[in-house]
CSV table of C-alpha atoms and ligand atoms in Angstrom, one decimal:
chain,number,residue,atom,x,y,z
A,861,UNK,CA,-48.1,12.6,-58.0
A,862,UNK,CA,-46.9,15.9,-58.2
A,863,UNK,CA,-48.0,19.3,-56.6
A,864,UNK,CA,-48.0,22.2,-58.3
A,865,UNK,CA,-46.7,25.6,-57.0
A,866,UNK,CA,-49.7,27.1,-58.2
A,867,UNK,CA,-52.3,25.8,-55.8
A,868,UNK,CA,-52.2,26.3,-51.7
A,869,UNK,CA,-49.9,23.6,-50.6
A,870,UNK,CA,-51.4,20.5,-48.0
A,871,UNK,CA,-48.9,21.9,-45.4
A,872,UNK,CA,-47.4,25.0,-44.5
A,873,UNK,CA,-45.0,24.0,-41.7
A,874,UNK,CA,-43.4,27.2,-41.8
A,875,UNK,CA,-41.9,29.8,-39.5
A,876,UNK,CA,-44.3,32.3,-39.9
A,877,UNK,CA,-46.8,33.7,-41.4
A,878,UNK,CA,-48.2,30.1,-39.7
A,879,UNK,CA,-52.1,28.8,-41.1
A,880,UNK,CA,-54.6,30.4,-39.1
A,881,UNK,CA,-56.8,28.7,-36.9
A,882,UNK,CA,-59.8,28.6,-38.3
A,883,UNK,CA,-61.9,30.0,-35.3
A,884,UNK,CA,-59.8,33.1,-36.4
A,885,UNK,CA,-60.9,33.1,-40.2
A,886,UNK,CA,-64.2,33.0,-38.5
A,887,UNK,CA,-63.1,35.9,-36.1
A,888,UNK,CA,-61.9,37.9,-39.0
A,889,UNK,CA,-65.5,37.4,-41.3
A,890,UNK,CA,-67.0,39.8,-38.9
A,891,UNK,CA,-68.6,42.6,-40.2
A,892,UNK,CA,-65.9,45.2,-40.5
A,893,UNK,CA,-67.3,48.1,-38.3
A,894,UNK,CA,-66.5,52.0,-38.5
A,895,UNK,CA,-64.4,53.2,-36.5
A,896,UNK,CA,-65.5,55.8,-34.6
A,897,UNK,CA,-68.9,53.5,-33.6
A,898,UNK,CA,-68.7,53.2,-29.7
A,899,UNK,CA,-69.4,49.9,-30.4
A,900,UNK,CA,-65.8,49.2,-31.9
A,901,UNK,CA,-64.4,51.6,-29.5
A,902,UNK,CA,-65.7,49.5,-26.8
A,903,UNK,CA,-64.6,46.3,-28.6
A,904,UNK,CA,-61.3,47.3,-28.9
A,905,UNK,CA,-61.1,48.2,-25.9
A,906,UNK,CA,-61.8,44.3,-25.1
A,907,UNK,CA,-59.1,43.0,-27.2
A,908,UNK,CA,-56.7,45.1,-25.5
A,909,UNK,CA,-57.7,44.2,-22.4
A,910,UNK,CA,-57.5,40.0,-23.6
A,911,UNK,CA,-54.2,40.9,-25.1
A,912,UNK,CA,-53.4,42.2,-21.5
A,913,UNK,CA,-54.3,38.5,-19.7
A,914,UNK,CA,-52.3,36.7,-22.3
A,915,UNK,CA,-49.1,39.0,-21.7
A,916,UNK,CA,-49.4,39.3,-18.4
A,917,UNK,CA,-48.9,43.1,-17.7
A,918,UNK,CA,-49.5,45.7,-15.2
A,919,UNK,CA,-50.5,48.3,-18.4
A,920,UNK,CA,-52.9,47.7,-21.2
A,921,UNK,CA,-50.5,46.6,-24.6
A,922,UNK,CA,-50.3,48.8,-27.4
A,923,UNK,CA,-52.1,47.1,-30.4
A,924,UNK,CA,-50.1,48.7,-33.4
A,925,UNK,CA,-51.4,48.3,-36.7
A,926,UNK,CA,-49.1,47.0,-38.6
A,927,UNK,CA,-47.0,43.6,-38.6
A,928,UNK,CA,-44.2,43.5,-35.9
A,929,UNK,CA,-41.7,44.9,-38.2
A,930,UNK,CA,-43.5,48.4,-37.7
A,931,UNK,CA,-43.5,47.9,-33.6
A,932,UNK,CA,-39.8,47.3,-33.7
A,933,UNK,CA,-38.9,50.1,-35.8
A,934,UNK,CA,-41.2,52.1,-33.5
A,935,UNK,CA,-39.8,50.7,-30.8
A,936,UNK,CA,-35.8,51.7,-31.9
A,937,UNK,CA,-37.5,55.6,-32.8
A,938,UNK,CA,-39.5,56.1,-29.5
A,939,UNK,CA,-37.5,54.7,-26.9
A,940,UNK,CA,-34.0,56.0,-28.2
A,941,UNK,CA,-33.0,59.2,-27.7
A,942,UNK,CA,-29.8,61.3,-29.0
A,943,UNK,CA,-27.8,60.8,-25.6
A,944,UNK,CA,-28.2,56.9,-25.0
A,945,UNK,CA,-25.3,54.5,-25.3
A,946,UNK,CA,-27.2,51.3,-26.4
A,947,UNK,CA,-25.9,48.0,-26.6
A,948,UNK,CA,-27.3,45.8,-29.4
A,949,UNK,CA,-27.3,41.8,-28.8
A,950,UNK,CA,-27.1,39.6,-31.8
A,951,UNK,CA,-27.3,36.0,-31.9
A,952,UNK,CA,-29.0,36.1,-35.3
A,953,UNK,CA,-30.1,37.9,-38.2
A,954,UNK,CA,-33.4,39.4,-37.0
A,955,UNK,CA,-30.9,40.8,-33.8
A,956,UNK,CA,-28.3,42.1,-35.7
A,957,UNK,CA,-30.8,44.0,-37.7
A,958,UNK,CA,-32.4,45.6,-34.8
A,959,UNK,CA,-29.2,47.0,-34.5
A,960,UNK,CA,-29.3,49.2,-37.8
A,961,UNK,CA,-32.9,50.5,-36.7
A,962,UNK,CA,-31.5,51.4,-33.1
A,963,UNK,CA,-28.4,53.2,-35.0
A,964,UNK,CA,-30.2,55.4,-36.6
A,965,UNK,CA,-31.3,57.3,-33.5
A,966,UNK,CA,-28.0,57.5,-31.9
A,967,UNK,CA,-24.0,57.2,-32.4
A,968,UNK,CA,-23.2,55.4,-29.5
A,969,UNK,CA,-23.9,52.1,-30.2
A,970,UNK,CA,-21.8,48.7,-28.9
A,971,UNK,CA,-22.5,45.7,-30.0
A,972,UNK,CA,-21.9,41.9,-28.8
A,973,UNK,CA,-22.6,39.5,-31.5
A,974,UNK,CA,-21.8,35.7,-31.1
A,975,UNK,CA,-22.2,33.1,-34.0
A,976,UNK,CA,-25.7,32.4,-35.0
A,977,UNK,CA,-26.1,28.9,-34.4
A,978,UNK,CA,-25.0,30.1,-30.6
A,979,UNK,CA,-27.0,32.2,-27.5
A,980,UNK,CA,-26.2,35.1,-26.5
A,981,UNK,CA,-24.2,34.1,-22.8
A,982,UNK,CA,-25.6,36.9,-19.8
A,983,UNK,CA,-22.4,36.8,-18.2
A,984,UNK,CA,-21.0,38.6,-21.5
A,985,UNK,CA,-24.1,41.1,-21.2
A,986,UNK,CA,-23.0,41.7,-17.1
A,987,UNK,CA,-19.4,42.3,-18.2
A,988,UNK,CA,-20.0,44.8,-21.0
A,989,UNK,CA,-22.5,47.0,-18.8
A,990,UNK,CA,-19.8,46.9,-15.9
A,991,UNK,CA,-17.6,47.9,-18.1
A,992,UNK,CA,-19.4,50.8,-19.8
A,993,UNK,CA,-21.7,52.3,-17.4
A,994,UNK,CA,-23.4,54.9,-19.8
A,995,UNK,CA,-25.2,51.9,-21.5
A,996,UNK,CA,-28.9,53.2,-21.2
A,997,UNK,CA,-31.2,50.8,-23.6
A,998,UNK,CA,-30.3,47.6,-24.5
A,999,UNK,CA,-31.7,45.6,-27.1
A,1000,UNK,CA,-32.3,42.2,-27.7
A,1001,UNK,CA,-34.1,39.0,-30.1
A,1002,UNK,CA,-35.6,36.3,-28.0
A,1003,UNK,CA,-36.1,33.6,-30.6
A,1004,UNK,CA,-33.7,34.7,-33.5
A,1005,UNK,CA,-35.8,33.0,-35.8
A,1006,UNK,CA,-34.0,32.4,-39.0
A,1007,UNK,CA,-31.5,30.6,-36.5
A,1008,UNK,CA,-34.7,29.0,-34.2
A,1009,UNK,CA,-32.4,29.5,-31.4
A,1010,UNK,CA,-33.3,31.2,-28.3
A,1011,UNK,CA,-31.1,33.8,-25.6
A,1012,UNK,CA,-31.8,33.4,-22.2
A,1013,UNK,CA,-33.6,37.1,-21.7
A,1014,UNK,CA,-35.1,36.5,-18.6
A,1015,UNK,CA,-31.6,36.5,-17.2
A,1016,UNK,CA,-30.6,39.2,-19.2
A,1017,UNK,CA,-33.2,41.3,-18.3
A,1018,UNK,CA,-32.5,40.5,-14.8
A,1019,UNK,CA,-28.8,41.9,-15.3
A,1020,UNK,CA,-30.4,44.9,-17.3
A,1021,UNK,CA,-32.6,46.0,-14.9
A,1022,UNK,CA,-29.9,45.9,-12.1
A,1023,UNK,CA,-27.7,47.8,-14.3
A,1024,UNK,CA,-31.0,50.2,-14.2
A,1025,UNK,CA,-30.8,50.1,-18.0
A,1026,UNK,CA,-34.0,50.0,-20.7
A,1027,UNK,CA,-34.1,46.7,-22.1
A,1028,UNK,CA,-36.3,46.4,-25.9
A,1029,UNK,CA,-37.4,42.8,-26.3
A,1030,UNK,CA,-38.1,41.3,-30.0
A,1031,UNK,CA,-40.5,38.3,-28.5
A,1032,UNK,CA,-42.6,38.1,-31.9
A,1033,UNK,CA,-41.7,34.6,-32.4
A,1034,UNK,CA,-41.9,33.1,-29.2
A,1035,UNK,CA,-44.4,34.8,-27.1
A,1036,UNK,CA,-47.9,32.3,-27.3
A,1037,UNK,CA,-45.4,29.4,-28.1
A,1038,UNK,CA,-43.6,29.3,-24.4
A,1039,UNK,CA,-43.6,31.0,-21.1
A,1040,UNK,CA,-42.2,34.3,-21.8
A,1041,UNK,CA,-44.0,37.4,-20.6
A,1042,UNK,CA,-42.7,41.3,-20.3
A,1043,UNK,CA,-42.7,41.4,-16.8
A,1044,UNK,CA,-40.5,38.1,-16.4
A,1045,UNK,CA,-37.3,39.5,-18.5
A,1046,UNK,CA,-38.2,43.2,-17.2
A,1047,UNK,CA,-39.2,44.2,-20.6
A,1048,UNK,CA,-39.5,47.9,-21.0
A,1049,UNK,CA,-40.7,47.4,-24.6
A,1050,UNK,CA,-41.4,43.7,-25.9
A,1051,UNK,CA,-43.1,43.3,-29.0
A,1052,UNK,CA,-44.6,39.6,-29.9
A,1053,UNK,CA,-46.6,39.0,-32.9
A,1054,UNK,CA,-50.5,37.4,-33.9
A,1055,UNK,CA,-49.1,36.2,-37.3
A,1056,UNK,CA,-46.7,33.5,-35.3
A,1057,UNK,CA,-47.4,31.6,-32.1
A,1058,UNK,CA,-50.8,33.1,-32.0
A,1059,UNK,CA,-52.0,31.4,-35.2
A,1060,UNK,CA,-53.3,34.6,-36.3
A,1061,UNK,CA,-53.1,36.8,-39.8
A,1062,UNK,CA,-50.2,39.3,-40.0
A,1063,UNK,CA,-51.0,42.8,-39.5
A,1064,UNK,CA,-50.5,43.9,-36.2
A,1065,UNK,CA,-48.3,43.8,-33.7
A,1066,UNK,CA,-48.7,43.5,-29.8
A,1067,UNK,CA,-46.3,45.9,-27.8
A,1068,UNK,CA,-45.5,45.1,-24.0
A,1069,UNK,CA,-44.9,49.2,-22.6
A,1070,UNK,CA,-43.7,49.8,-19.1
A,1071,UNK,CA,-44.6,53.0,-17.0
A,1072,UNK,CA,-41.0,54.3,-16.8
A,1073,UNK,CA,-40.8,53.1,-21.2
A,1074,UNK,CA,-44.1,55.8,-21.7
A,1075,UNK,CA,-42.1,58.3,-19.7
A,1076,UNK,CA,-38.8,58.3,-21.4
A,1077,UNK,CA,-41.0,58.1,-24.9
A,1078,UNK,CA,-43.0,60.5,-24.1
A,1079,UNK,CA,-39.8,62.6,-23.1
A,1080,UNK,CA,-38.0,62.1,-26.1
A,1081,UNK,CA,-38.5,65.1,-28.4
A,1082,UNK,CA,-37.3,62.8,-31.5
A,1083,UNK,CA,-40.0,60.0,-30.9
A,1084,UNK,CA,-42.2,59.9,-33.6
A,1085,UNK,CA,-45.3,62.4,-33.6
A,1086,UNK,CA,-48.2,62.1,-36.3
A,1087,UNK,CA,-46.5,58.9,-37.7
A,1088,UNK,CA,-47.1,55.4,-38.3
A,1089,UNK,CA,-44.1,55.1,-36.5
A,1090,UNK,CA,-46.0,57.1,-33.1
A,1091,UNK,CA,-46.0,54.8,-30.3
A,1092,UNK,CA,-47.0,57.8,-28.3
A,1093,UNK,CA,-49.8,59.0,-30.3
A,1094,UNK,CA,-51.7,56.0,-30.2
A,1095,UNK,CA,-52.0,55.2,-26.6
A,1096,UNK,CA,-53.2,58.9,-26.1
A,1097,UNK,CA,-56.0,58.4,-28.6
A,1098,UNK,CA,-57.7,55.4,-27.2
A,1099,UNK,CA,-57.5,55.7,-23.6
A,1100,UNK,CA,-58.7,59.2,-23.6
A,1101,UNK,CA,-61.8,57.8,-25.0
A,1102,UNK,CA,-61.0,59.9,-28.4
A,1103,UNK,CA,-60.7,58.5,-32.0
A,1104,UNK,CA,-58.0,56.8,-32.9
A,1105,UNK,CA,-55.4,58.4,-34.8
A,1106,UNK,CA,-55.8,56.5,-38.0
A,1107,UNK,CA,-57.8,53.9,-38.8
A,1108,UNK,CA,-56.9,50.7,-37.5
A,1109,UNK,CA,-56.7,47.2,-39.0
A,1110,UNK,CA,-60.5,46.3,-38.2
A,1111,UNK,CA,-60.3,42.9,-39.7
A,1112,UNK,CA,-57.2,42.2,-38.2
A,1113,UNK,CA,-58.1,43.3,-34.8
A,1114,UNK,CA,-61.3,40.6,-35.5
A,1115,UNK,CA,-59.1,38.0,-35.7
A,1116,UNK,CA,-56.9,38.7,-33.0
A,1117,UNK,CA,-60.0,38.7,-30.5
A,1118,UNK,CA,-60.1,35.1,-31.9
A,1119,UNK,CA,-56.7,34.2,-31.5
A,1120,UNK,CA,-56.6,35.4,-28.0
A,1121,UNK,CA,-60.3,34.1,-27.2
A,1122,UNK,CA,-58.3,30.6,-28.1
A,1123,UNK,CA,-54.9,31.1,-26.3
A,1124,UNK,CA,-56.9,31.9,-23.0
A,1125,UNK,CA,-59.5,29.2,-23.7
A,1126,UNK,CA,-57.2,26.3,-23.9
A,1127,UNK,CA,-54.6,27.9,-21.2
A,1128,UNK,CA,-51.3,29.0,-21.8
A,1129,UNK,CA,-49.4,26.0,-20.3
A,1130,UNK,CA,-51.4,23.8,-22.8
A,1131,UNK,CA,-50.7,25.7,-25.6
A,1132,UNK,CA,-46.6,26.0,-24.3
A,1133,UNK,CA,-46.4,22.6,-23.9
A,1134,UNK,CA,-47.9,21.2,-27.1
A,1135,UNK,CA,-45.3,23.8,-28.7
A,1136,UNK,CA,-42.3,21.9,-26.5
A,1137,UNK,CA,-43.8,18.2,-26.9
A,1138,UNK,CA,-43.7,19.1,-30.9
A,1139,UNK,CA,-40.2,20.6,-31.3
A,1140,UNK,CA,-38.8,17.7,-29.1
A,1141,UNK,CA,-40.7,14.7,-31.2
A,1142,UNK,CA,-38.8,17.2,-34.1
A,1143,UNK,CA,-35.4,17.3,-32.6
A,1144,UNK,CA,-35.4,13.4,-31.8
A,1145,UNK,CA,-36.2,12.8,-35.3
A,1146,UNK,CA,-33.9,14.7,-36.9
A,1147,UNK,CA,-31.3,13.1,-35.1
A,1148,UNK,CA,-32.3,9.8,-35.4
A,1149,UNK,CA,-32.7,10.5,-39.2
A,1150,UNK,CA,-28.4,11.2,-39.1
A,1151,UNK,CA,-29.5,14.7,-39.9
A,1152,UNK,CA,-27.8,17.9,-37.7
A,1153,UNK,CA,-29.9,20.3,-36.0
A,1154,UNK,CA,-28.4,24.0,-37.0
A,1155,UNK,CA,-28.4,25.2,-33.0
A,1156,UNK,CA,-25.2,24.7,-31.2
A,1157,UNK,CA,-26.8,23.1,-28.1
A,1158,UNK,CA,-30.4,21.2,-28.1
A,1159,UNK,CA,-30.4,23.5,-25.0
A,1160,UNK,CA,-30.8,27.2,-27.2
A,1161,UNK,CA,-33.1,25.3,-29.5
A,1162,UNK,CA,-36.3,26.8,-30.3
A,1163,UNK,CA,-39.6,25.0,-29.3
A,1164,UNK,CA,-41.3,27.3,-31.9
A,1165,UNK,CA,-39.1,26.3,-35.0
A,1166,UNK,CA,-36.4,23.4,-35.5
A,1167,UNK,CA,-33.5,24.6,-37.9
A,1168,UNK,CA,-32.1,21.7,-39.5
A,1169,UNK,CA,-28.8,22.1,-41.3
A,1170,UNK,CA,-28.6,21.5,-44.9
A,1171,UNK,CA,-26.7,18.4,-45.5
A,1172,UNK,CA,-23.2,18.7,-47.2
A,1173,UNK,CA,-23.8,18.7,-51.2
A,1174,UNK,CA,-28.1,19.5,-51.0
A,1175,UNK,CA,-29.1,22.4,-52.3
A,1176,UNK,CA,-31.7,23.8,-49.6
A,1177,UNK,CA,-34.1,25.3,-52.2
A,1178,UNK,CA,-34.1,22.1,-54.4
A,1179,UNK,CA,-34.8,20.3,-50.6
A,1180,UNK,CA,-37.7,23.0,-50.3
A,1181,UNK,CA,-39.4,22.8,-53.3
A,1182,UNK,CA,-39.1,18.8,-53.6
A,1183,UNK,CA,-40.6,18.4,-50.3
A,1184,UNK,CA,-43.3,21.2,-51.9
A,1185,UNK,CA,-43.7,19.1,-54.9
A,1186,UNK,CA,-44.1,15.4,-54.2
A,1187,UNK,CA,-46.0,15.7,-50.2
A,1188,UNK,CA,-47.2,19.4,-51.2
A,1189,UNK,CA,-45.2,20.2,-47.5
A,1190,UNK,CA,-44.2,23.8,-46.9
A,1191,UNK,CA,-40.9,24.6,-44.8
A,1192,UNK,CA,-39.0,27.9,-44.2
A,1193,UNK,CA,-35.4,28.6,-45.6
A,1194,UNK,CA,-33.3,30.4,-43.5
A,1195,UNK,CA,-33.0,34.5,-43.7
A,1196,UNK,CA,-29.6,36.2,-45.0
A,1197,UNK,CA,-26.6,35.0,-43.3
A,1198,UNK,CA,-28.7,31.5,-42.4
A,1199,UNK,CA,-30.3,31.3,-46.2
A,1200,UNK,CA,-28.9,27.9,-47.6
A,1201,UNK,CA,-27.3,26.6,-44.5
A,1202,UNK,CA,-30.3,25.3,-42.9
A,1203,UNK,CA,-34.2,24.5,-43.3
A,1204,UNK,CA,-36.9,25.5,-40.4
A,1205,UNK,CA,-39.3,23.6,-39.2
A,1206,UNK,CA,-42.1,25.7,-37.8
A,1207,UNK,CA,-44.4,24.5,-34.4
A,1208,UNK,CA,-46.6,27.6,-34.1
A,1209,UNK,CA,-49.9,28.0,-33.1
A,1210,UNK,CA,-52.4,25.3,-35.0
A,1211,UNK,CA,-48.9,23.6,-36.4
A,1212,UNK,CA,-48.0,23.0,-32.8
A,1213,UNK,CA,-49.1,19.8,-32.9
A,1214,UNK,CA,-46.8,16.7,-32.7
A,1215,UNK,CA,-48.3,14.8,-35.6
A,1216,UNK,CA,-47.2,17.5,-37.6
A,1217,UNK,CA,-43.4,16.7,-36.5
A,1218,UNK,CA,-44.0,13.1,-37.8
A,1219,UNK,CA,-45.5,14.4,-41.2
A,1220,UNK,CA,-42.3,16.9,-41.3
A,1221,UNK,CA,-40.0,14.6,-40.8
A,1222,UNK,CA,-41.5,12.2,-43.2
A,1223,UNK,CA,-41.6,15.1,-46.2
A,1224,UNK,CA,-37.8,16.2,-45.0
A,1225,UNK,CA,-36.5,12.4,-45.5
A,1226,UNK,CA,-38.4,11.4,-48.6
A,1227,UNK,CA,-37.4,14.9,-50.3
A,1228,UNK,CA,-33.6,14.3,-49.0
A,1229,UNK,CA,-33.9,10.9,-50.2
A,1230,UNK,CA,-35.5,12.2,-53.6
A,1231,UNK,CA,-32.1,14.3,-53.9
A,1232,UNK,CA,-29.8,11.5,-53.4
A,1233,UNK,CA,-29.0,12.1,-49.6
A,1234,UNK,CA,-29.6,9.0,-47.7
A,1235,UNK,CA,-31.0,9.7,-44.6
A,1236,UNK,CA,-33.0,6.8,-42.1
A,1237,UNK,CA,-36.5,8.2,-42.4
A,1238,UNK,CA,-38.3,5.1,-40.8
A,1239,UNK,CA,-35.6,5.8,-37.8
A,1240,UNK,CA,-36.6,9.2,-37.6
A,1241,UNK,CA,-40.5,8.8,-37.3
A,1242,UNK,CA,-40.0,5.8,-34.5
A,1243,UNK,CA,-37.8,8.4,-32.7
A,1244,UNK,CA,-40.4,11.1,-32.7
A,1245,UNK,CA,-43.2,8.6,-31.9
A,1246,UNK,CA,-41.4,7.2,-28.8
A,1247,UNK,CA,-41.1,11.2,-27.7
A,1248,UNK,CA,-44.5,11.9,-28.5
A,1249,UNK,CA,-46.2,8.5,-26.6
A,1250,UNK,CA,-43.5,8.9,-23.8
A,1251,UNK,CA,-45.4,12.2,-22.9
B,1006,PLP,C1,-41.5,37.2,-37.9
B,1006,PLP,C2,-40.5,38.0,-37.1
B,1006,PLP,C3,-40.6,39.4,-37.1
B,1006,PLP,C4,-41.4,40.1,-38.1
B,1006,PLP,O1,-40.7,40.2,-39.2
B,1006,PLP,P1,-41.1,39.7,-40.7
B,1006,PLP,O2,-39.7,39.5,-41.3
B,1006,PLP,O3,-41.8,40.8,-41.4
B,1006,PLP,O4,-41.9,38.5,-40.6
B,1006,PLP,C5,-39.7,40.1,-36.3
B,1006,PLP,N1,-38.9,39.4,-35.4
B,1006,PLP,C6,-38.8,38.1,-35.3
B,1006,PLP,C7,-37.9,37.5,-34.4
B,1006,PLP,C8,-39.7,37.4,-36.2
B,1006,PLP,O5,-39.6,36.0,-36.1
């Protein structure tokens, strides 16, 4: 039996964009009401206010309409001004590119970069700000997904916040998958993302904005004005009960009431832990299979996605499209420097479940097998069964 790349495949086990739930397809089959109704106005105002619970913060989110690419670039123009030193951390492609947006605004930019199978260490983030005291916004990727490793931003932000510095979080990948909320890393701006962990479409983004963040925006005579790009513009509309400033993503917003009606209903710490309980049952199978995972430590990996490295000789597209073909199972490569060197594994949102782990696995052996890599596949499922019924 073969599957053809024609037709939706069984399985898409990827990194994101994840399967919606399907209470969220519902959501997002709502009518699609105008705008300026009160009605929408008022229901928008709801979703904020949901978004709010799930993050966790003292001031409504910013719900911009666009996928989380256009909250980080917004994030890079609004907060950064001409005078800041920034420091950019990159443990991974998705950091290092944050980078480039944040340069744009500003000449004084340091960098630390480690290798991106690695975590970004905070003792290296204390250092460099003792060492160069002008460092006003720093910038950092909590799950570096195209690596599916994760820094240690709560003690970062900690350090950052000492330091008295602005600290930009990239939590798209991670936020709704583990316990990781603005307030805990001292997030000044921390964008996460309904198209991953939420098990939502992609489209929007959901922006974390502290008091002293709006300030400093809202200061900054080079933040974007009558832009996509306006941060600032936005949260003046709504909450002084005038129109928006554009017409937002009303089907989008539909399904994000869903996704965040779900991730309340079933509880955060459910939701975190059938993330972790999945990418162990992963990580224990990979292992047994005599595969390598890609992170450095089993400590920095990801509960959201397991990065497998590509075994010597395989070619990682041929491993992709044969585990597409003959189980009709969808993975994720790896992104620029990563592409070729490794395979991810997502557990988001509805694929957060740790049968899926056991169907991975299965698709990852038979298609490694299929390529004339021998790998212990039975070994690998008993391994992630024993994690899964230990729990
Ligand atoms: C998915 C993701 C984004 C959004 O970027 P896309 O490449 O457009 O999907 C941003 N940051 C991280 C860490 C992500 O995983």
């Amino acid at each position: 039996m073969r599957y053809s790349n024609d037709a939706p495949p069984v399985m898409t086990l990827t990194s994101g964009p994840v399967n919606c739930y399907p209470e969220v397809l519902q959501g997002m089959s709502r009518t699609v009401l105008y705008d300026y109704d009160p009605a929408f106005q008022r229901f928008y105002e709801r979703v904020a206010k949901k978004a709010q619970q799930a993050m966790r913060t003292p001031e409504v989110p910013l719900i911009q309409q666009g996928e989380p690419v256009l909250a980080l670039e917004a994030a890079a123009a609004s907060l950064i001004a001409a005078g800041d030193t920034v420091l950019n951390l990159a443990s991974g492609v998705y950091g290092k590119g944050f980078g480039y947006w944040a340069a744009r605004h500003t000449d004084k930019m340091l960098e630390i970069e480690v290798p991106y199978n690695e975590a970004i260490d905070p003792a290296t983030v204390a250092a460099k700000l003792r060492d160069n005291p002008d460092i006003s916004v720093v910038c950092v990727c909590h799950h570096d997904t195209p690596s599916g490793t994760i820094n240690p931003i709560d003690e970062i932000g900690r350090i950052v916040a000492d330091h008295g510095g602005y600290l930009i979080v990239d939590a798209v990948s991670s936020f709704g998958g583990m316990d990781t909320h603005p307030e805990a890393c001292h997030a000044d701006i921390y964008v996460a993302g309904p198209n991953k962990c939420m098990g939502a479409a992609p489209g929007l983004s959901l922006v974390g904005i502290s008091a002293r963040a709006w300030e400093k925006m809202k200061a900054n005579p080079a933040a974007p004005r009558a832009s996509m790009l306006s941060m600032v513009d936005w949260q003046e509309a709504w909450r002084h009960d005038r129109p928006f400033p554009f017409t937002p993503s009303v089907a989008e917003v539909n399904g994000l009431d869903a996704a965040l009606d779900l991730y309340l209903g079933e509880g955060p710490e459910a939701v975190w832990a059938r993330h972790a309980l999945t990418a162990r049952a992963m990580r224990a199978g990979v292992k047994a299979m005599g595969l390598s995972l890609w992170a450095a430590r089993e400590e920095i990996a990801s509960p959201t996605t397991t990065s497998v490295r590509t075994p010597e000789g395989i070619d990682e597209a041929a491993l992709r499209q044969t585990a597409r073909e003959r189980y009709g199972v969808v993975f994720s490569s790896g992104r620029s420097e990563t592409m070729g060197k490794l395979t991810r594994i997502g557990h988001m949102g509805p694929t957060a479940q740790p049968i899926y782990a056991v169907a991975a696995l299965t698709a990852l052996g038979g298609a490694l097998s299929a390529l004339g890599h021998k790998v212990d596949t039975g070994a690998g499922v008993a391994a992630a069964l024993a994690v899964i019924d230990a729990d």
